[in-house]
CSV table of C-alpha atoms in Angstrom, one decimal:
chain,number,residue,atom,x,y,z
A,56,GLU,CA,-0.1,-0.1,0.0
A,57,ALA,CA,1.1,3.5,-1.0
A,58,GLY,CA,2.0,5.8,1.8
A,59,VAL,CA,1.4,9.5,2.2
A,60,THR,CA,3.6,11.1,-0.5
A,61,GLN,CA,4.5,14.9,-0.9
A,62,PHE,CA,5.9,17.0,-3.3
A,63,PRO,CA,8.5,18.4,-3.7
A,64,SER,CA,10.8,17.0,-0.8
A,65,HIS,CA,12.5,20.5,-1.2
A,66,SER,CA,12.2,23.8,-2.3
A,67,VAL,CA,14.2,27.3,-2.0
A,68,ILE,CA,12.5,30.1,-3.5
A,69,GLU,CA,13.0,33.8,-2.9
A,70,LYS,CA,10.9,36.0,-0.3
A,71,GLY,CA,7.9,37.4,-2.4
A,72,GLN,CA,7.6,34.2,-4.4
A,73,THR,CA,4.7,31.4,-4.5
A,74,VAL,CA,4.9,27.9,-3.7
A,75,THR,CA,2.6,25.2,-4.0
A,76,LEU,CA,3.1,22.2,-1.9
A,77,ARG,CA,1.0,19.2,-2.9
A,78,CYS,CA,0.2,15.7,-0.8
A,79,ASP,CA,-1.2,12.6,-2.0
A,80,PRO,CA,-3.0,11.0,1.2
A,81,ILE,CA,-3.4,7.0,1.5
A,82,SER,CA,-6.0,5.9,-0.7
A,83,GLY,CA,-9.5,5.7,1.1
A,84,HIS,CA,-8.4,8.5,4.1
A,85,ASP,CA,-11.0,10.8,4.0
A,86,ASN,CA,-8.9,12.8,7.0
A,87,LEU,CA,-6.0,15.1,5.6
A,88,TYR,CA,-4.1,17.2,7.9
A,89,TRP,CA,-1.4,19.8,7.2
A,90,TYR,CA,1.3,20.4,10.3
A,91,ARG,CA,4.2,22.7,9.9
A,92,ARG,CA,7.7,22.1,11.9
A,93,VAL,CA,10.2,24.9,12.1
A,94,MET,CA,13.4,24.2,13.0
A,95,GLY,CA,13.9,22.6,16.5
A,96,LYS,CA,10.0,23.2,17.4
A,97,GLU,CA,7.1,21.7,17.9
A,98,ILE,CA,5.0,20.3,15.1
A,99,LYS,CA,2.2,23.0,14.7
A,100,PHE,CA,-1.2,22.1,13.3
A,101,LEU,CA,-2.5,24.1,10.1
A,102,LEU,CA,-5.6,22.7,9.3
A,103,HIS,CA,-7.6,19.4,9.0
A,104,PHE,CA,-9.9,18.3,6.1
A,105,VAL,CA,-12.7,15.6,6.0
A,106,LYS,CA,-12.9,14.7,2.3
A,107,GLU,CA,-13.3,18.1,0.8
A,108,SER,CA,-14.3,19.9,3.3
A,109,LYS,CA,-12.0,22.3,5.6
A,110,GLN,CA,-13.0,20.6,9.1
A,111,ASP,CA,-10.6,22.9,11.3
A,112,GLU,CA,-8.7,25.5,9.8
A,113,SER,CA,-7.5,27.2,13.0
A,114,GLY,CA,-4.0,26.7,12.4
A,115,MET,CA,-3.4,28.6,9.5
A,116,PRO,CA,-1.4,31.5,10.3
A,117,ASN,CA,-2.6,34.1,7.9
A,118,ASN,CA,-4.2,34.6,4.4
A,119,ARG,CA,-1.2,34.1,2.5
A,120,PHE,CA,-1.7,30.6,3.4
A,121,LEU,CA,-4.2,28.7,0.9
A,122,ALA,CA,-5.2,24.9,1.2
A,123,GLU,CA,-7.4,23.1,-1.1
A,124,ARG,CA,-8.8,19.4,-1.1
A,125,THR,CA,-10.8,19.2,-4.7
A,126,GLY,CA,-12.6,16.2,-4.8
A,127,GLY,CA,-11.8,15.1,-1.6
A,128,THR,CA,-8.3,13.2,-2.5
A,129,TYR,CA,-5.2,14.9,-2.9
A,130,SER,CA,-4.3,18.6,-1.2
A,131,THR,CA,-2.4,21.3,-2.0
A,132,LEU,CA,-0.9,23.8,0.2
A,133,LYS,CA,-0.1,27.5,-1.7
A,134,VAL,CA,2.1,30.1,0.1
A,135,GLN,CA,1.5,33.3,-1.6
A,136,PRO,CA,3.8,35.6,-1.1
A,137,ALA,CA,6.2,33.8,0.9
A,138,GLU,CA,8.0,35.3,3.8
A,139,LEU,CA,11.1,34.2,5.4
A,140,GLU,CA,9.1,33.1,8.5
A,141,ASP,CA,7.5,30.2,6.2
A,142,SER,CA,10.7,28.5,6.3
A,143,GLY,CA,10.2,24.9,7.8
A,144,VAL,CA,9.3,21.6,7.0
A,145,TYR,CA,5.5,21.1,6.1
A,146,PHE,CA,3.9,17.5,6.7
A,147,CYS,CA,1.0,16.1,5.7
A,148,ALA,CA,-0.6,13.2,7.3
A,149,SER,CA,-4.1,11.3,6.8
A,150,SER,CA,-6.2,8.9,8.3
A,151,GLN,CA,-9.2,7.0,8.1
A,152,GLY,CA,-12.8,8.2,8.6
A,153,ALA,CA,-14.4,7.7,12.1
A,154,LEU,CA,-15.0,4.1,12.1
A,155,GLY,CA,-11.3,3.3,10.5
A,156,GLY,CA,-9.5,4.1,13.8
A,157,ASN,CA,-7.3,6.9,14.9
A,158,THR,CA,-4.0,6.4,13.4
A,159,ILE,CA,-2.4,9.2,11.4
A,160,TYR,CA,0.4,8.6,9.1
A,161,PHE,CA,2.6,11.4,8.0
A,162,GLY,CA,4.2,11.8,4.7
A,163,GLU,CA,8.0,12.6,4.2
A,164,GLY,CA,7.7,16.3,4.2
A,165,SER,CA,8.3,19.3,1.9
A,166,TRP,CA,11.2,21.2,3.0
A,167,LEU,CA,10.7,24.6,2.3
A,168,THR,CA,13.4,27.4,2.6
A,169,VAL,CA,12.5,30.9,2.0
A,170,VAL,CA,15.7,33.0,1.1
B,45,GLY,CA,-7.1,24.7,21.1
B,46,GLU,CA,-5.6,22.4,23.1
B,47,ASN,CA,-2.5,23.1,25.2
B,48,VAL,CA,-0.2,20.3,25.1
B,49,GLU,CA,3.4,20.4,27.0
B,50,GLN,CA,6.3,18.0,27.3
B,51,HIS,CA,8.9,17.2,29.4
B,52,PRO,CA,11.8,17.2,29.7
B,53,SER,CA,12.5,19.1,26.6
B,54,THR,CA,16.0,17.5,25.9
B,55,LEU,CA,17.1,14.2,27.8
B,56,SER,CA,20.6,12.1,27.6
B,57,VAL,CA,20.7,8.6,28.8
B,58,GLN,CA,23.2,5.7,29.0
B,59,GLU,CA,22.5,2.7,26.7
B,60,GLY,CA,20.6,0.3,28.9
B,61,ASP,CA,19.1,2.9,31.3
B,62,SER,CA,15.5,3.8,31.1
B,63,ALA,CA,13.8,7.0,29.7
B,64,VAL,CA,10.6,8.4,30.5
B,65,ILE,CA,8.8,11.6,28.8
B,66,LYS,CA,5.8,13.2,30.3
B,67,CYS,CA,3.1,14.8,28.3
B,68,THR,CA,0.4,17.1,29.7
B,69,TYR,CA,-2.7,18.3,28.1
B,70,SER,CA,-5.6,20.5,28.8
B,71,ASP,CA,-8.6,19.2,26.7
B,72,SER,CA,-10.8,17.0,29.1
B,73,ALA,CA,-12.5,15.4,25.4
B,74,SER,CA,-9.3,14.3,24.4
B,75,ASN,CA,-9.7,10.6,23.9
B,76,TYR,CA,-6.7,9.2,22.0
B,77,PHE,CA,-3.3,9.2,23.0
B,78,PRO,CA,-0.4,8.4,20.5
B,79,TRP,CA,3.3,9.0,20.8
B,80,TYR,CA,5.4,9.4,17.3
B,81,LYS,CA,9.3,9.0,17.1
B,82,GLN,CA,10.8,11.2,14.5
B,83,GLU,CA,14.6,10.3,13.6
B,84,LEU,CA,16.8,13.4,12.2
B,85,GLY,CA,15.4,14.1,8.5
B,86,LYS,CA,12.3,11.2,8.5
B,87,ARG,CA,8.8,11.6,8.9
B,88,PRO,CA,7.2,11.2,12.4
B,89,GLN,CA,5.9,7.6,12.8
B,90,LEU,CA,3.9,6.4,15.6
B,91,ILE,CA,5.6,3.8,17.9
B,92,ILE,CA,2.5,3.2,20.7
B,93,ASP,CA,-0.9,4.8,21.0
B,94,ILE,CA,-3.4,4.2,24.2
B,95,ARG,CA,-7.2,5.0,24.5
B,96,SER,CA,-8.7,6.7,27.1
B,97,ASN,CA,-10.5,3.5,28.6
B,98,VAL,CA,-7.0,1.9,29.3
B,99,GLY,CA,-4.5,2.9,31.7
B,100,GLU,CA,-1.5,1.7,30.5
B,101,LYS,CA,-0.2,-0.8,27.5
B,102,LYS,CA,3.3,-2.4,26.8
B,103,ASP,CA,4.8,-3.4,23.7
B,104,GLN,CA,8.2,-4.8,24.1
B,105,ARG,CA,10.9,-2.2,25.2
B,106,ILE,CA,8.2,0.5,25.1
B,107,ALA,CA,5.0,1.6,27.2
B,108,VAL,CA,2.7,4.2,27.6
B,109,THR,CA,0.7,5.3,30.8
B,110,LEU,CA,-2.3,7.4,31.1
B,111,ASN,CA,-3.7,9.4,34.1
B,112,LYS,CA,-7.0,10.7,32.8
B,113,THR,CA,-7.7,12.5,35.9
B,114,ALA,CA,-4.6,14.5,35.9
B,115,LYS,CA,-4.6,15.1,32.2
B,116,HIS,CA,-1.2,13.6,31.4
B,117,PHE,CA,0.1,10.5,29.8
B,118,SER,CA,3.8,9.3,29.7
B,119,LEU,CA,6.3,7.2,27.3
B,120,HIS,CA,8.5,4.7,29.1
B,121,ILE,CA,11.4,3.2,26.9
B,122,THR,CA,13.4,0.6,29.0
B,123,GLU,CA,16.9,-1.0,28.1
B,124,THR,CA,17.6,2.0,25.8
B,125,GLN,CA,19.7,1.5,22.3
B,126,PRO,CA,21.5,4.2,20.3
B,127,GLU,CA,18.9,3.7,17.7
B,128,ASP,CA,16.2,5.0,20.1
B,129,SER,CA,17.9,8.6,19.6
B,130,ALA,CA,15.3,10.8,18.3
B,131,VAL,CA,12.7,13.3,18.7
B,132,TYR,CA,9.9,12.2,20.3
B,133,PHE,CA,6.1,13.7,20.1
B,134,CYS,CA,3.0,13.1,21.8
B,135,ALA,CA,-0.3,14.0,20.0
B,136,PRO,CA,-3.6,13.9,22.3
B,137,ALA,CA,-6.3,13.8,19.9
B,138,ARG,CA,-10.3,14.0,20.2
B,139,ARG,CA,-13.2,13.4,18.2
B,140,MET,CA,-13.8,16.0,15.4
B,141,GLY,CA,-16.5,15.5,12.8
B,142,GLY,CA,-15.3,12.7,10.4
B,143,GLY,CA,-11.8,12.2,12.2
B,144,ASN,CA,-9.9,13.4,15.1
B,145,GLN,CA,-7.8,16.4,16.0
B,146,PHE,CA,-4.4,16.0,17.1
B,147,TYR,CA,-2.6,18.4,18.6
B,148,PHE,CA,1.3,17.8,19.3
B,149,GLY,CA,3.5,18.6,22.1
B,150,THR,CA,6.6,20.2,22.1
B,151,GLY,CA,8.9,17.5,21.1
B,152,THR,CA,11.2,15.5,23.4
B,153,SER,CA,15.1,15.1,21.7
B,154,LEU,CA,16.4,11.9,23.3
B,155,THR,CA,20.0,11.0,22.9
B,156,VAL,CA,21.2,7.6,24.0
B,157,ILE,CA,25.0,7.4,24.6
B,158,PRO,CA,26.6,4.1,23.8
């Protein structure tokens, strides 16, 4: 079974540019999460999709961040325009629905560096 | 949102000794309590979890204990080995909509000295 996949694995962009991160969850997983880890700090929640709906987006830092999950399959996280403090590792994770257990599975992460 | 804290933030132990990491949380609705291990440059991976109706769970050298009244749960690693060196995160979760809402702790960096 394929795991959670993320693209790109690494990205270096200049301040003010736009970056779009993509996440493909495990097939059949209704729940999709985005998290961010800034160097040496906690894994910070950004938002949670259930299928195509945003269940909770309370962790999104500001309106420069836009997440979508059209069709309830893969998701994208766009940062526009990027700022220096956006640098970090963006993790996507997925889990089955309410009847399928609680475990969340992480992708390898997308390492973003804004210079 | 949930307020999650881990202690200690860093921990060094000699190989073969035990390590204990404590996680406190604030949301009384939390009902699922996993621990994740993140090795350098890799993805966080689930190592053990416990549900709210159980007080303790053990899997070989790893155990988790839960005190729901006091709102904390702990990770216990016995007979530590160098490959246990990693950052460990707790992530208490509660039901929300069609899934669970997880909030991660601040992480504990464990170093096992050979």
